[in-house]
Tab-separated table of C-alpha atoms in Angstrom:
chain	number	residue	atom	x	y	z
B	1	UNK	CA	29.081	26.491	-174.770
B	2	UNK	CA	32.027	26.300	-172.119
B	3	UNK	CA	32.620	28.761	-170.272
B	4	UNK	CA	36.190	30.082	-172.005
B	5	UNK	CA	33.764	30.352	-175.302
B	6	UNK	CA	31.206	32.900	-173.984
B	7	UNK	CA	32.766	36.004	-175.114
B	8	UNK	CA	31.687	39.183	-173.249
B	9	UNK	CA	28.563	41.083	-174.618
B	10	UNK	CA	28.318	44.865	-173.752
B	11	UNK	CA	24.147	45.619	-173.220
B	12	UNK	CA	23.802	49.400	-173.594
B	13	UNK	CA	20.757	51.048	-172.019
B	14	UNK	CA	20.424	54.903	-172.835
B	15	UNK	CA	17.754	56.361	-170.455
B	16	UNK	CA	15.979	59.567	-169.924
B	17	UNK	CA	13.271	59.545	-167.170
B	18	UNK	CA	12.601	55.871	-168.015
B	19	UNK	CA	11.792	54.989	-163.824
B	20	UNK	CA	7.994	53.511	-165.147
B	21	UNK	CA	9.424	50.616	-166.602
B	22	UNK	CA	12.936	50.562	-165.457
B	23	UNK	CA	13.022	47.374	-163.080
B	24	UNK	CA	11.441	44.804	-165.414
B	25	UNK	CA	14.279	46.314	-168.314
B	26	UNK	CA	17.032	46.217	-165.173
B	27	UNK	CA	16.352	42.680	-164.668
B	28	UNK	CA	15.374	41.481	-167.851
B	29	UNK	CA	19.213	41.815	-168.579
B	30	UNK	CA	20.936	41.163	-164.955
B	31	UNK	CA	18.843	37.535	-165.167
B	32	UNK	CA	19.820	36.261	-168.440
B	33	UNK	CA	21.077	32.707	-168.237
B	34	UNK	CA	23.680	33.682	-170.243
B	35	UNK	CA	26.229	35.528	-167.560
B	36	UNK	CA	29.278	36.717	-169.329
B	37	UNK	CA	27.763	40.318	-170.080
B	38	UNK	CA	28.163	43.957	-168.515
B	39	UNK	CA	25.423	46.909	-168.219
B	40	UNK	CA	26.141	49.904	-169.421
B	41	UNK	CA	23.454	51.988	-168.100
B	42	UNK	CA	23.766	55.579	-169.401
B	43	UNK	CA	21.453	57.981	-167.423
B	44	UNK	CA	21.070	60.870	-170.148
B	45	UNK	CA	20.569	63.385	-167.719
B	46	UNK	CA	17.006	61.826	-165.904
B	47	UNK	CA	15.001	63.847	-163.296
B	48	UNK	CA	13.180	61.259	-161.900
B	49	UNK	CA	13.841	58.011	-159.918
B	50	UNK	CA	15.895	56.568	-162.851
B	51	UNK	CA	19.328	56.583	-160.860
B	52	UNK	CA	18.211	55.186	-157.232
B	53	UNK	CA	16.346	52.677	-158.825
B	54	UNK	CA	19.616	51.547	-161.162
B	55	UNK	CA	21.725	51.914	-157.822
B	56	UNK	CA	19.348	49.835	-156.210
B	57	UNK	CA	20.617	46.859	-158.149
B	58	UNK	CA	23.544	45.023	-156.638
B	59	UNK	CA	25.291	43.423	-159.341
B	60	UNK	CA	28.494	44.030	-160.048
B	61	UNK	CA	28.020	43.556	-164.299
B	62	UNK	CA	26.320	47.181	-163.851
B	63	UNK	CA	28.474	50.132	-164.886
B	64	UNK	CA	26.756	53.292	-164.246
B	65	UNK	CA	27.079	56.574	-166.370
B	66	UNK	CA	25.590	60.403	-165.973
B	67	UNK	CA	25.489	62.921	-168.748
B	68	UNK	CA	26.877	66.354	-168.061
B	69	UNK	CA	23.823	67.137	-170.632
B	70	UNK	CA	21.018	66.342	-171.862
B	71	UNK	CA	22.012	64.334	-175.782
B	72	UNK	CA	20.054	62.460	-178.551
B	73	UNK	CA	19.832	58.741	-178.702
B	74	UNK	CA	22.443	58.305	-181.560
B	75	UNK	CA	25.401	60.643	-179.728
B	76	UNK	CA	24.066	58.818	-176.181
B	77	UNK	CA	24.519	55.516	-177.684
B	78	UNK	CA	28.117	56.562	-179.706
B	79	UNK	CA	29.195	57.776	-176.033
B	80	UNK	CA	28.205	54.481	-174.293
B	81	UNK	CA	29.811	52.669	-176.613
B	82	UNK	CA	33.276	54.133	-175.747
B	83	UNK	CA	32.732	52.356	-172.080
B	84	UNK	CA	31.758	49.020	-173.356
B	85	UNK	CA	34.626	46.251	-173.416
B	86	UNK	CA	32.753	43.646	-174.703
B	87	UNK	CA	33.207	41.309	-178.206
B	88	UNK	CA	29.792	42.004	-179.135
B	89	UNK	CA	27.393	45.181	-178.213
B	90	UNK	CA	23.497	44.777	-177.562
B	91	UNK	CA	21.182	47.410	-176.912
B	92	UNK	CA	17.490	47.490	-175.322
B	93	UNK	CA	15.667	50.453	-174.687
B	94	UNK	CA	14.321	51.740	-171.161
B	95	UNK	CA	10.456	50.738	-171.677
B	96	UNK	CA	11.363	47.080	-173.380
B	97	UNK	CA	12.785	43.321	-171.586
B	98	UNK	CA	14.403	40.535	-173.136
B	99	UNK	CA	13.237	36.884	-172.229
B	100	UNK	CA	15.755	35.361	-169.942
B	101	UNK	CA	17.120	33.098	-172.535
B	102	UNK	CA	17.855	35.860	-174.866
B	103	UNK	CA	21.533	36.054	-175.505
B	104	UNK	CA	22.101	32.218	-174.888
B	105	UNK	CA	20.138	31.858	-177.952
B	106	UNK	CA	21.861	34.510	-179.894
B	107	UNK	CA	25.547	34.531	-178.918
B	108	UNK	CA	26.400	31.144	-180.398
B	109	UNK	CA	24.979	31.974	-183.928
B	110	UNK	CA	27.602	34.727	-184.546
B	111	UNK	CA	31.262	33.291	-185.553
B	112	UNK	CA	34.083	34.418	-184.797
């Protein structure tokens, strides 16, 4: 697939106090070999590690966003959505991964 062909896919993670698992979800998505993608990572109002360990990542894909208050999943995820700018919109919860080859696979099945 060249490169003007990989449309941009928005990956929404909603967490809340997800730090136990958050690295291996983190960079699950950050090392897919398919690169065109951003992160929204919305922090629904954690009190743990959640946000240093997000921050900790240095990749420029990752767009960060704190909730004023505490929300369930479905208004989260509606929220979240409003940031992403991609073609197509992914999601993948705080305690799951994707194999690296994930959206590679996927992308090119969907027409345009």
């Amino acid at each position: 697939m060249k490169k003007e062909n990989k449309p941009l896919v928005s990956v929404i993670i909603n967490c809340h106090n997800g730090e136990k698992f958050l690295k291996d979800c983190i960079s699950s998505i950050i090392n897919q070999t398919y690169s065109n993608l951003e992160l929204i990572f919305w922090d629904n109002k954690s009190e743990d590690n959640s946000a240093k360990i997000i921050k900790e990542f240095e990749d420029k894909r990752i767009k960060y966003f704190y909730s004023k208050k505490k929300t369930v999943l479905y208004f989260a995820r509606n929220l979240a959505i409003q940031k992403a700018k991609g073609k197509f919109v992914a999601f993948l919860d705080v305690d799951d991964f994707w194999d690296h080859r994930k959206l590679s696979l996927q992308i090119p099945k969907f027409k345009d």
